[in-house]
Short mmCIF file of C-alpha atoms in Angstrom, two decimals:
data_model
loop_
_atom_site.label_atom_id
_atom_site.label_comp_id
_atom_site.label_asym_id
_atom_site.label_seq_id
_atom_site.Cartn_x
_atom_site.Cartn_y
_atom_site.Cartn_z
CA MET A 226 -11.58 5.06 3.00
CA ALA A 227 -10.38 8.64 3.69
CA ARG A 228 -11.40 10.00 6.98
CA LEU A 229 -12.78 13.52 7.41
CA THR A 230 -9.94 15.45 9.28
CA VAL A 231 -9.22 19.06 10.21
CA GLY A 232 -6.11 18.78 8.14
CA GLY A 233 -3.74 19.75 10.86
CA SER A 234 -3.19 19.18 14.52
CA GLY A 235 -3.57 21.16 17.66
CA ARG A 236 -6.07 23.78 18.83
CA ARG A 237 -4.88 26.35 16.29
CA ALA A 238 -5.83 24.12 13.26
CA LEU A 239 -9.10 23.41 15.05
CA LEU A 240 -9.85 27.01 15.42
CA ILE A 241 -9.13 27.87 11.84
CA ALA A 242 -11.12 25.04 10.58
CA PHE A 243 -14.01 26.19 12.70
CA VAL A 244 -13.79 29.70 11.70
CA SER A 245 -13.33 28.82 7.99
CA THR A 246 -16.42 26.68 8.07
CA VAL A 247 -18.60 29.24 9.71
CA VAL A 248 -17.51 31.98 7.15
CA PHE A 249 -17.96 29.59 4.17
CA PHE A 250 -21.45 28.46 5.02
CA GLY A 251 -22.47 31.71 6.50
CA LEU A 252 -21.72 33.35 3.14
CA ILE A 253 -23.78 30.65 1.25
CA ALA A 254 -26.61 31.10 3.57
CA PHE A 255 -26.47 34.93 3.26
CA LEU A 256 -26.61 34.67 -0.63
CA VAL A 257 -29.55 32.24 -0.49
CA VAL A 258 -31.55 34.25 2.03
CA ASN A 259 -31.00 37.65 0.16
CA ALA A 260 -31.84 36.21 -3.24
CA PRO A 261 -34.72 38.02 -4.88
CA GLY A 262 -37.02 34.93 -5.01
CA TRP A 263 -36.16 33.64 -1.53
CA ASP A 264 -39.50 34.39 -0.01
CA GLN A 265 -41.35 32.39 -2.64
CA VAL A 266 -38.93 29.58 -2.49
CA ARG A 267 -39.09 29.44 1.20
CA ARG A 268 -42.89 29.15 1.04
CA GLN A 269 -42.87 26.38 -1.56
CA PHE A 270 -39.97 24.28 -0.32
CA PHE A 271 -39.92 24.93 3.47
CA ASN A 272 -43.47 24.86 4.28
CA TRP A 273 -43.28 22.98 7.56
CA ASP A 274 -47.06 22.45 7.94
CA ASN A 275 -47.14 20.67 4.61
CA PHE A 276 -43.75 18.96 5.58
CA PHE A 277 -45.50 17.25 8.64
CA ALA A 278 -48.83 16.70 7.02
CA SER A 279 -47.21 14.73 4.12
CA ALA A 280 -44.34 13.06 5.94
CA PRO A 281 -46.49 10.08 7.13
CA GLY A 282 -47.82 9.21 3.94
CA ILE A 283 -44.51 9.54 2.24
CA VAL A 284 -42.62 7.42 4.81
CA ALA A 285 -45.31 4.79 4.40
CA ARG A 286 -45.05 4.66 0.58
CA PHE A 287 -41.16 4.28 1.03
CA GLU A 288 -41.96 0.69 1.89
CA VAL A 289 -42.55 0.09 -1.78
CA ASN A 290 -39.08 1.35 -2.55
CA VAL A 291 -37.60 -0.75 0.27
CA ARG A 292 -39.14 -3.85 -1.10
CA LEU A 293 -38.03 -2.82 -4.64
CA PHE A 294 -34.35 -2.50 -3.82
CA LEU A 295 -34.16 -5.40 -1.29
CA ILE A 296 -35.55 -7.93 -3.88
CA ALA A 297 -33.51 -6.34 -6.66
CA GLU A 298 -30.28 -6.25 -4.65
CA VAL A 299 -30.47 -9.96 -3.87
CA LEU A 300 -31.02 -10.75 -7.58
CA ILE A 301 -28.19 -8.16 -8.57
CA LEU A 302 -25.61 -9.66 -6.37
CA THR A 303 -26.39 -13.15 -7.65
CA LEU A 304 -26.77 -12.19 -11.35
CA GLY A 305 -23.67 -9.89 -11.17
CA LEU A 306 -21.50 -12.58 -9.70
CA LEU A 307 -22.72 -15.24 -12.19
CA VAL A 308 -21.97 -12.75 -15.15
CA ALA A 309 -18.51 -11.80 -13.76
CA VAL A 310 -17.75 -15.62 -13.39
CA LEU A 311 -19.01 -16.38 -16.95
CA ARG A 312 -16.74 -13.52 -18.35
CA GLY A 313 -13.78 -15.21 -16.65
CA LEU A 314 -14.26 -18.83 -17.86
CA PRO A 315 -11.33 -20.05 -19.78
CA GLY A 316 -11.04 -22.12 -23.05
CA PRO A 317 -12.38 -21.89 -26.58
CA VAL A 318 -15.40 -23.97 -26.03
CA LEU A 319 -16.95 -21.52 -23.62
CA PHE A 320 -16.51 -18.38 -25.94
CA PRO A 321 -20.24 -18.19 -26.60
CA LEU A 322 -20.84 -17.78 -22.79
CA ARG A 323 -18.07 -15.10 -22.64
CA LEU A 324 -19.46 -13.32 -25.69
CA LEU A 325 -23.00 -13.34 -24.19
CA ALA A 326 -21.82 -11.93 -20.80
CA THR A 327 -19.71 -9.21 -22.45
CA ALA A 328 -22.58 -8.18 -24.71
CA TYR A 329 -24.88 -8.10 -21.70
CA THR A 330 -22.71 -5.82 -19.76
CA ASP A 331 -22.07 -3.55 -22.65
CA LEU A 332 -25.67 -3.25 -23.65
CA PHE A 333 -27.10 -2.68 -20.15
CA ARG A 334 -24.56 -0.30 -19.12
CA ALA A 335 -24.87 1.72 -22.25
CA VAL A 336 -28.78 2.15 -22.26
CA PRO A 337 -30.09 4.80 -19.69
CA GLY A 338 -31.92 2.97 -16.92
CA LEU A 339 -35.18 4.78 -17.27
CA LEU A 340 -35.16 3.55 -21.02
CA VAL A 341 -34.87 -0.07 -19.78
CA ILE A 342 -37.62 0.48 -17.28
CA TYR A 343 -39.83 1.90 -19.92
CA VAL A 344 -39.25 -0.86 -22.54
CA LEU A 345 -39.72 -3.66 -20.11
CA GLY A 346 -42.54 -1.96 -17.96
CA PHE A 347 -44.64 -0.98 -21.13
CA GLY A 348 -43.25 -2.92 -23.99
CA VAL A 349 -43.21 -6.42 -22.66
CA PRO A 350 -46.76 -6.42 -21.02
CA GLY A 351 -47.77 -4.81 -24.38
CA LEU A 352 -47.15 -8.02 -26.21
CA ARG A 353 -49.96 -9.64 -24.20
CA LEU A 354 -48.17 -12.91 -24.18
CA PRO A 355 -50.19 -15.48 -22.06
CA GLY A 356 -48.53 -16.04 -18.63
CA VAL A 357 -46.44 -12.91 -18.74
CA PRO A 358 -47.12 -10.74 -15.89
CA ASN A 359 -48.14 -7.17 -16.54
CA ASP A 360 -47.45 -5.93 -12.90
CA PRO A 361 -45.30 -2.69 -13.06
CA PHE A 362 -43.59 -3.64 -9.73
CA PHE A 363 -42.45 -6.93 -11.34
CA TRP A 364 -41.04 -5.12 -14.38
CA GLY A 365 -39.46 -2.51 -12.33
CA VAL A 366 -37.53 -5.23 -10.22
CA VAL A 367 -36.50 -7.01 -13.52
CA ALA A 368 -35.36 -3.73 -15.10
CA LEU A 369 -33.30 -2.46 -12.11
CA THR A 370 -31.79 -5.93 -11.79
CA LEU A 371 -30.77 -6.15 -15.41
CA VAL A 372 -29.26 -2.45 -15.24
CA TYR A 373 -27.47 -2.93 -11.94
CA SER A 374 -26.07 -6.33 -12.44
CA ALA A 375 -24.15 -5.16 -15.48
CA TYR A 376 -22.40 -2.59 -13.12
CA VAL A 377 -22.04 -5.06 -10.40
CA SER A 378 -20.52 -7.74 -12.58
CA GLU A 379 -17.77 -5.36 -13.43
CA VAL A 380 -17.22 -4.60 -9.76
CA TYR A 381 -16.93 -8.31 -9.10
CA ARG A 382 -14.74 -8.79 -12.14
CA ALA A 383 -12.27 -6.14 -10.90
CA GLY A 384 -12.15 -7.91 -7.50
CA ILE A 385 -11.58 -11.19 -8.98
CA ASP A 386 -8.81 -9.80 -11.11
CA SER A 387 -7.22 -8.28 -8.06
CA VAL A 388 -6.56 -11.62 -6.41
CA HIS A 389 -3.09 -12.65 -7.51
CA PRO A 390 -2.82 -15.60 -9.91
CA SER A 391 -0.46 -17.35 -7.27
CA GLN A 392 -3.55 -17.96 -4.91
CA ALA A 393 -5.41 -19.89 -7.68
CA ALA A 394 -2.13 -21.62 -8.32
CA ALA A 395 -1.54 -22.59 -4.83
CA ALA A 396 -5.15 -23.90 -4.64
CA ARG A 397 -4.84 -25.87 -7.86
CA SER A 398 -1.53 -27.38 -6.63
CA LEU A 399 -3.40 -28.84 -3.69
CA GLY A 400 -5.73 -30.62 -6.12
CA LEU A 401 -8.50 -28.35 -5.87
CA SER A 402 -10.52 -28.06 -9.19
CA GLN A 403 -10.85 -24.86 -11.07
CA ALA A 404 -14.39 -24.39 -9.63
CA GLN A 405 -13.19 -25.12 -6.03
CA ALA A 406 -10.26 -22.73 -6.22
CA LEU A 407 -12.78 -19.92 -7.44
CA ARG A 408 -15.35 -20.73 -4.88
CA PHE A 409 -13.02 -21.21 -1.77
CA VAL A 410 -9.98 -19.11 -2.52
CA VAL A 411 -10.62 -16.61 -5.28
CA LEU A 412 -13.98 -15.39 -4.61
CA PRO A 413 -14.00 -15.00 -0.85
CA GLN A 414 -11.16 -12.70 -1.32
CA ALA A 415 -12.44 -10.87 -4.23
CA VAL A 416 -15.88 -10.13 -2.58
CA ARG A 417 -14.29 -8.81 0.62
CA ARG A 418 -12.32 -6.31 -1.50
CA VAL A 419 -15.22 -5.03 -3.39
CA ILE A 420 -17.65 -4.55 -0.45
CA PRO A 421 -17.29 -0.65 -0.44
CA PRO A 422 -17.90 -0.29 -4.32
CA LEU A 423 -20.85 -2.90 -3.96
CA LEU A 424 -22.29 -0.75 -1.50
CA ASN A 425 -21.93 2.32 -3.55
CA ASP A 426 -23.91 0.65 -6.37
CA PHE A 427 -26.45 -0.41 -3.66
CA ILE A 428 -26.96 3.11 -2.75
CA GLY A 429 -27.30 4.03 -6.41
CA LEU A 430 -29.86 1.32 -6.79
CA GLN A 431 -31.97 2.70 -3.79
CA LYS A 432 -32.25 6.09 -5.27
CA ASP A 433 -33.12 4.68 -8.71
CA THR A 434 -36.13 2.88 -7.46
CA VAL A 435 -37.86 6.22 -7.87
CA LEU A 436 -37.61 5.66 -11.64
CA VAL A 437 -40.04 2.82 -11.43
CA SER A 438 -42.80 5.53 -10.67
CA PHE A 439 -42.61 6.29 -14.45
CA ILE A 440 -44.41 2.86 -15.32
CA GLY A 441 -46.96 3.32 -12.79
CA VAL A 442 -45.63 2.08 -9.38
CA VAL A 443 -46.84 4.48 -6.71
CA GLU A 444 -43.77 4.54 -4.52
CA ILE A 445 -42.20 7.31 -2.36
CA PHE A 446 -41.52 9.75 -5.37
CA ARG A 447 -44.91 9.24 -6.99
CA GLN A 448 -46.64 9.92 -3.52
CA SER A 449 -44.73 13.01 -3.07
CA GLN A 450 -45.63 14.15 -6.50
CA ILE A 451 -49.26 13.56 -5.73
CA ARG A 452 -48.94 15.71 -2.50
CA SER A 453 -47.12 18.37 -4.30
CA SER A 454 -49.53 18.76 -7.15
CA ALA A 455 -52.41 18.87 -4.73
CA THR A 456 -51.06 21.78 -2.67
CA PHE A 457 -48.63 23.46 -5.34
CA ASP A 458 -45.90 23.22 -2.82
CA PHE A 459 -42.60 21.26 -3.19
CA THR A 460 -42.01 20.39 0.53
CA PRO A 461 -43.02 16.77 0.05
CA TYR A 462 -39.99 16.38 -2.17
CA LEU A 463 -37.81 17.64 0.66
CA ALA A 464 -39.27 15.12 2.84
CA THR A 465 -38.60 12.42 0.32
CA ALA A 466 -34.79 13.50 -0.04
CA LEU A 467 -34.51 13.38 3.81
CA VAL A 468 -35.67 9.74 3.95
CA PHE A 469 -33.05 8.77 1.39
CA VAL A 470 -30.51 10.71 3.34
CA LEU A 471 -31.56 9.10 6.57
CA LEU A 472 -31.25 5.58 4.90
CA THR A 473 -27.89 5.91 3.09
CA ILE A 474 -25.77 7.50 5.69
CA PRO A 475 -26.03 4.84 8.21
CA LEU A 476 -25.42 2.41 5.44
CA ALA A 477 -22.09 3.99 4.50
CA ARG A 478 -20.97 3.80 8.20
CA ILE A 479 -21.99 0.18 8.36
CA THR A 480 -19.68 -0.53 5.27
CA ASP A 481 -16.83 1.28 7.05
CA TRP A 482 -17.42 -0.78 9.98
CA LEU A 483 -17.45 -4.05 8.01
CA VAL A 484 -14.39 -3.04 6.20
CA ALA A 485 -12.55 -2.15 9.41
CA ARG A 486 -13.74 -5.46 11.05
CA GLU A 487 -12.34 -7.53 8.34
CA LYS A 488 -8.88 -5.89 8.36
CA ASP A 489 -8.91 -6.26 12.03
CA ARG A 490 -9.55 -9.77 11.97
CA ARG A 491 -6.85 -10.45 9.42
CA TYR A 492 -4.30 -8.66 10.99
CA ALA A 493 -5.34 -9.27 14.64
CA THR A 494 -2.46 -10.19 16.99
CA SER A 495 -2.38 -13.67 18.49
CA VAL A 496 -3.19 -11.91 21.81
CA ARG A 497 -6.70 -11.44 20.17
CA ALA A 498 -7.14 -15.08 19.71
CA THR A 499 -6.92 -15.71 23.42
CA GLY A 500 -9.65 -13.35 24.12
CA GLN A 501 -8.33 -9.77 24.25
CA ARG A 502 -9.74 -7.35 21.78
CA GLY A 503 -7.44 -5.56 19.31
CA ARG A 504 -7.60 -2.01 18.62
CA ARG A 505 -9.94 -1.28 15.86
CA GLY A 506 -9.53 2.55 15.80
CA ARG A 507 -6.23 2.64 13.87
CA PHE A 508 -7.79 1.04 10.82
CA LEU A 509 -10.34 3.97 10.65
CA GLY A 510 -7.64 6.31 10.45
CA GLY A 511 -6.85 8.36 7.36
CA GLY A 512 -5.72 6.30 4.33
CA GLY A 513 -6.03 3.00 6.46
CA MET B 109 0.92 -48.90 -15.79
CA THR B 110 2.49 -48.63 -12.33
CA THR B 111 5.25 -50.93 -11.87
CA VAL B 112 6.99 -51.77 -8.60
CA SER B 113 10.37 -50.51 -9.77
CA ALA B 114 9.20 -47.25 -11.35
CA PRO B 115 10.86 -44.24 -9.93
CA THR B 116 8.69 -41.73 -8.32
CA LEU B 117 9.52 -39.03 -10.89
CA ARG B 118 10.75 -39.47 -14.39
CA ILE B 119 10.99 -36.75 -16.93
CA GLU B 120 11.82 -37.43 -20.59
CA ALA B 121 12.99 -34.68 -23.12
CA LEU B 122 10.96 -31.93 -21.44
CA HIS B 123 10.67 -28.76 -23.42
CA LYS B 124 8.98 -25.51 -22.35
CA SER B 125 9.03 -22.21 -23.86
CA PHE B 126 7.52 -18.81 -23.02
CA GLY B 127 6.82 -17.11 -26.30
CA ASP B 128 10.03 -17.08 -28.11
CA LEU B 129 12.19 -17.77 -24.98
CA GLU B 130 12.96 -21.56 -24.65
CA VAL B 131 13.30 -22.10 -20.82
CA LEU B 132 13.71 -25.77 -20.70
CA LYS B 133 15.66 -27.34 -23.58
CA GLY B 134 15.09 -31.04 -23.08
CA ILE B 135 15.37 -32.09 -19.53
CA ASP B 136 15.85 -35.82 -18.55
CA LEU B 137 15.73 -36.50 -14.94
CA ALA B 138 14.67 -39.42 -12.62
CA VAL B 139 14.02 -39.41 -8.93
CA ALA B 140 13.76 -42.42 -6.99
CA GLU B 141 11.51 -43.02 -3.99
CA HIS B 142 12.91 -41.31 -0.81
CA GLU B 143 15.52 -39.52 -2.81
CA VAL B 144 16.16 -35.81 -2.09
CA VAL B 145 17.32 -34.03 -5.31
CA CYS B 146 18.61 -30.44 -5.18
CA LEU B 147 18.36 -28.38 -8.28
CA ILE B 148 21.05 -25.75 -8.38
CA GLY B 149 21.73 -23.14 -11.13
CA ALA B 150 21.77 -19.43 -11.81
CA SER B 151 18.44 -17.40 -11.80
CA GLY B 152 16.73 -18.13 -15.12
CA SER B 153 18.33 -21.46 -15.57
CA GLY B 154 14.89 -23.09 -15.44
CA LYS B 155 14.73 -24.43 -11.88
CA SER B 156 11.09 -23.00 -11.03
CA THR B 157 9.82 -23.59 -14.43
CA LEU B 158 10.81 -27.30 -14.15
CA LEU B 159 9.12 -27.58 -10.74
CA ARG B 160 5.79 -25.87 -12.00
CA CYS B 161 5.76 -28.24 -15.01
CA ILE B 162 6.12 -31.21 -12.80
CA ASN B 163 3.16 -30.01 -10.88
CA LEU B 164 1.28 -29.37 -14.23
CA LEU B 165 1.04 -25.61 -13.10
CA GLU B 166 2.51 -24.82 -16.68
CA PRO B 167 1.61 -26.71 -19.73
CA ILE B 168 4.63 -28.31 -21.33
CA ASP B 169 5.45 -28.08 -25.04
CA ASP B 170 7.16 -31.52 -25.50
CA GLY B 171 8.33 -34.42 -23.53
CA ARG B 172 6.92 -36.62 -21.03
CA ILE B 173 6.57 -36.67 -17.24
CA PHE B 174 5.88 -39.75 -15.19
CA VAL B 175 4.95 -39.95 -11.51
CA ALA B 176 5.06 -43.42 -10.11
CA GLY B 177 5.05 -44.88 -13.68
CA GLU B 178 2.01 -43.05 -14.68
CA GLU B 179 2.40 -40.53 -17.47
CA ILE B 180 0.88 -37.25 -16.08
CA THR B 181 1.38 -35.41 -19.26
CA ALA B 182 -0.67 -37.77 -21.27
CA HIS B 183 -3.73 -36.48 -22.97
CA GLY B 184 -6.96 -36.57 -20.97
CA VAL B 185 -5.23 -37.12 -17.69
CA ASP B 186 -7.17 -35.73 -14.61
CA VAL B 187 -4.74 -33.01 -13.58
CA ASP B 188 -6.60 -32.55 -10.19
CA ARG B 189 -6.07 -36.14 -9.28
CA ILE B 190 -2.32 -35.92 -10.14
CA ARG B 191 -1.82 -32.87 -8.24
CA ARG B 192 -3.14 -34.55 -4.99
CA HIS B 193 -0.06 -36.67 -4.93
CA ILE B 194 2.45 -33.91 -5.75
CA GLY B 195 2.84 -31.12 -3.15
CA ILE B 196 4.66 -27.88 -3.99
CA VAL B 197 5.78 -25.10 -1.76
CA PHE B 198 6.32 -21.79 -3.26
CA GLN B 199 9.01 -18.96 -2.82
CA ALA B 200 6.23 -16.57 -1.71
CA PHE B 201 4.30 -18.91 0.59
CA ASN B 202 1.08 -18.23 -1.08
CA LEU B 203 -0.93 -18.99 1.88
CA PHE B 204 -4.67 -18.04 1.67
CA PRO B 205 -4.79 -14.71 3.54
CA HIS B 206 -8.64 -14.93 4.32
CA MET B 207 -8.36 -18.18 6.18
CA SER B 208 -6.80 -19.11 9.47
CA VAL B 209 -3.69 -21.38 9.56
CA LEU B 210 -5.96 -24.30 10.42
CA ASP B 211 -8.35 -23.63 7.60
CA ASN B 212 -5.31 -23.18 5.25
CA VAL B 213 -4.10 -26.69 6.13
CA THR B 214 -7.59 -28.49 6.12
CA LEU B 215 -8.94 -26.83 2.99
CA ALA B 216 -7.61 -29.48 0.55
CA PRO B 217 -8.24 -32.57 2.79
CA ARG B 218 -11.80 -31.45 3.27
CA ARG B 219 -12.63 -30.24 -0.21
CA VAL B 220 -10.66 -32.56 -2.34
CA LEU B 221 -10.22 -35.93 -0.14
CA ARG B 222 -13.76 -35.17 1.43
CA THR B 223 -12.31 -35.78 4.91
CA ASP B 224 -14.90 -34.56 7.48
CA ARG B 225 -13.93 -31.43 9.43
CA PRO B 226 -13.08 -32.98 12.85
CA ALA B 227 -10.81 -35.59 11.29
CA ALA B 228 -9.08 -33.05 9.07
CA GLU B 229 -8.60 -30.59 11.95
CA GLU B 230 -7.28 -33.36 14.15
CA ARG B 231 -4.72 -34.44 11.63
CA ALA B 232 -3.84 -30.70 10.71
CA THR B 233 -3.43 -29.85 14.37
CA ALA B 234 -1.19 -32.85 14.90
CA LEU B 235 1.05 -31.69 11.89
CA LEU B 236 1.13 -28.12 13.15
CA GLU B 237 2.10 -29.36 16.60
CA ARG B 238 4.94 -31.32 15.12
CA PHE B 239 6.43 -28.25 13.31
CA GLY B 240 5.87 -25.97 16.44
CA LEU B 241 2.95 -24.20 14.93
CA ALA B 242 0.10 -25.50 17.13
CA ASP B 243 -0.33 -22.15 18.97
CA LYS B 244 -0.74 -20.31 15.68
CA ARG B 245 -3.47 -22.44 14.30
CA LEU B 246 -6.12 -19.93 14.82
CA ASP B 247 -4.13 -16.95 13.56
CA TYR B 248 -4.30 -15.53 9.97
CA PRO B 249 -1.38 -15.81 7.94
CA ASP B 250 -0.53 -12.01 7.82
CA ARG B 251 0.24 -12.31 11.57
CA LEU B 252 2.99 -14.91 11.17
CA SER B 253 6.63 -14.25 10.62
CA GLY B 254 7.84 -15.30 7.14
CA GLY B 255 9.45 -18.40 8.56
CA GLN B 256 6.27 -19.42 10.21
CA GLN B 257 4.35 -18.70 7.12
CA GLN B 258 6.59 -20.97 5.10
CA ARG B 259 6.35 -23.65 7.51
CA VAL B 260 2.58 -23.38 7.53
CA ALA B 261 2.90 -23.78 3.65
CA ILE B 262 4.77 -26.94 4.10
CA VAL B 263 2.40 -28.44 6.58
CA ARG B 264 -0.40 -27.45 3.92
CA ALA B 265 1.23 -29.53 1.31
CA LEU B 266 1.89 -32.28 3.77
CA ALA B 267 -1.62 -32.59 5.06
CA MET B 268 -2.38 -34.12 1.31
CA GLU B 269 0.20 -36.82 2.14
CA PRO B 270 2.11 -36.30 -1.10
CA ARG B 271 4.27 -39.05 -2.50
CA LEU B 272 6.51 -36.17 -4.04
CA LEU B 273 7.18 -32.74 -2.54
CA LEU B 274 8.48 -30.02 -4.77
CA LEU B 275 10.12 -26.96 -3.08
CA ASP B 276 10.56 -23.90 -5.10
CA GLU B 277 13.44 -21.69 -3.41
CA VAL B 278 11.34 -21.83 -0.30
CA THR B 279 13.90 -19.73 1.80
CA SER B 280 14.59 -17.03 -0.83
CA ALA B 281 11.93 -14.62 0.48
CA LEU B 282 12.93 -15.05 4.15
CA ASP B 283 15.23 -12.97 6.40
CA PRO B 284 18.48 -14.74 7.14
CA GLU B 285 17.55 -15.54 10.83
CA LEU B 286 14.39 -17.08 9.64
CA ILE B 287 15.89 -19.48 7.11
CA ALA B 288 17.18 -21.98 9.56
CA GLU B 289 13.84 -22.90 11.10
CA VAL B 290 12.39 -23.70 7.51
CA LEU B 291 15.47 -25.69 6.55
CA ALA B 292 15.16 -27.70 9.85
CA VAL B 293 11.73 -28.67 8.76
CA ILE B 294 12.79 -29.82 5.39
CA ARG B 295 15.86 -31.71 6.97
CA GLU B 296 13.32 -33.51 9.10
CA LEU B 297 11.30 -34.53 6.02
CA ALA B 298 14.37 -35.82 4.37
CA GLY B 299 14.98 -37.88 7.42
CA GLU B 300 11.54 -39.48 7.15
CA GLY B 301 12.12 -40.53 3.66
CA MET B 302 10.06 -37.86 1.90
CA THR B 303 10.94 -37.77 -1.83
CA MET B 304 11.75 -34.12 -2.64
CA VAL B 305 12.90 -32.07 -5.49
CA ILE B 306 14.27 -28.83 -4.15
CA ALA B 307 15.36 -25.67 -6.08
CA THR B 308 17.67 -23.75 -3.94
CA HIS B 309 20.37 -21.28 -3.69
CA GLU B 310 21.35 -22.60 -0.22
CA MET B 311 24.37 -24.51 -1.23
CA GLY B 312 25.35 -25.47 2.22
CA PHE B 313 22.05 -27.00 2.76
CA ALA B 314 21.98 -28.64 -0.61
CA ARG B 315 25.37 -30.25 0.25
CA ASP B 316 24.07 -31.40 3.61
CA ILE B 317 20.64 -32.79 2.56
CA ALA B 318 20.78 -33.91 -0.97
CA ASN B 319 21.32 -37.35 -2.19
CA ARG B 320 22.04 -35.84 -5.66
CA VAL B 321 22.66 -32.50 -6.83
CA VAL B 322 21.52 -31.40 -10.31
CA PHE B 323 23.05 -28.51 -12.11
CA LEU B 324 20.68 -26.66 -14.39
CA ASP B 325 22.23 -24.40 -17.00
CA GLU B 326 20.26 -22.42 -19.52
CA GLY B 327 17.47 -25.05 -19.58
CA ARG B 328 19.51 -28.11 -19.59
CA VAL B 329 20.80 -30.45 -16.95
CA LEU B 330 24.53 -29.89 -17.58
CA GLU B 331 25.64 -32.41 -14.93
CA ASP B 332 24.47 -34.22 -11.70
CA GLY B 333 25.82 -36.38 -9.03
CA PRO B 334 26.29 -36.86 -5.33
CA PRO B 335 26.84 -33.51 -3.55
CA ASP B 336 30.31 -34.24 -2.37
CA ARG B 337 31.68 -34.61 -5.86
CA MET B 338 29.43 -31.85 -7.32
CA PHE B 339 30.70 -29.36 -4.89
CA ARG B 340 34.26 -30.49 -4.63
CA GLU B 341 35.08 -31.51 -8.08
CA PRO B 342 32.51 -30.61 -10.70
CA ALA B 343 33.22 -31.99 -14.13
CA GLU B 344 31.92 -29.06 -16.10
CA ALA B 345 33.57 -25.70 -16.43
CA ARG B 346 30.15 -23.89 -16.20
CA THR B 347 29.34 -25.75 -12.96
CA ARG B 348 32.76 -24.62 -11.58
CA GLU B 349 32.16 -21.03 -12.56
CA PHE B 350 28.64 -21.00 -10.94
CA LEU B 351 29.94 -22.41 -7.62
CA GLN B 352 32.83 -20.06 -7.70
CA ARG B 353 30.50 -17.02 -8.03
CA ILE B 354 28.49 -18.58 -5.11
CA ILE B 355 31.64 -18.90 -2.98
CA GLU B 356 32.53 -15.36 -3.79
CA ALA B 357 29.01 -14.22 -2.72
CA GLY B 358 29.73 -15.93 0.60
CA ARG B 359 26.78 -18.38 0.16
CA LEU B 360 28.72 -21.63 0.51
#
């Protein structure tokens, strides 16, 4: 977790950083504003009347995306862990399970997510099998879960592999079964280590919920599309982008905080145990 | 199968290879109840491998191991049940870093023996107190000194009330000034009659504590005997050479 730093110390470094930033972004702003098509772009992308008119409808539709990614994330964290554990099972008898888990991750990481959404959202209901739902929201959740679980299982697996074998050996030597060693010793350490990459995938999932609009779910992107085509104006997309930014940035900070808290707890001094708080700040420091 | 007179540990013709490298070339060893046996020998002589085989952490290639008369290397034996009765302490401590000291010690009693939490914690606290670690019980292992961590690892093994305790060079990863506190714990256990097999480079300690010293050389038991004889007048030239090197290194 590299922290954003000025890259030096003292007032001089601060001043140089400030001037360089102003010049850099000023130059970009100057180029954009003086571009030949700027006036038209400004009218179509930064129409504040349209922005405020479309914003409430867009924000309201975001509820669909939130439901999509919350339901899918719970399923992903579960299925991803299951697949990761299956891939790590020992012994020749369980080879078919390992094969299945490996084939699954290979396939669903290879196929573009949008294609999975299309195939499941249009194809499966098209079979008209009795009892199979044809709700695009349902198939959207299924498709996102299948695609993201494949990635997340690899994240979990990397975490499991990062726990030194001596940990499992110590657990087994105390009489814990293989499953208990995994459950109480290996997985808790593995999961703690992969929280940042898991959050990374969670943010990716949040953004990919807009793909579900292609099979007919009216969510935030579809809503902004509707607004946009009614007014020939792209400002609703800007509002949509802003909603995602406002969601993901706090999430990234929360992860940083979770990681710092975990480190703080593990390396806390015994003074902490008697009630005094340790200094958390140093763990947020560069490279920490 | 269990007989009254059965030794706590009996090993017959144990062979173990890693790939083409034969590490144990037919080990025979018996350890009586309450006996403290120190394994000495150069690095690579097979001491650690032998201990890991006894605890079934390494599959063996040939031979048999009996604990209290029961063959633990027999086909279809429940290894988890066997390991409950054999404690092992590692050179690198291998404490669980995501758990407090107390949780490290109570994990196996709670999950394996199904002791309820209050009873397990009460017992763990008593053990920690005995070894001067009571004030550390809520700390995480990374906050402890090496000596404290190793003492916690010993307590963790003791919490399962093993009938046999294996110690694998438990002081080798410690700073010299921390070695004594760990050796004191082992000495106390020996005094209580704990049956132990100790792989060690601490020859002075081995001489003090062992009922019997076993010299391993290239995967074989070259000779064994009471520490007085082993350190004063070893029969084998290889043993003399080894001890000479140790003396030159200032470790005896």
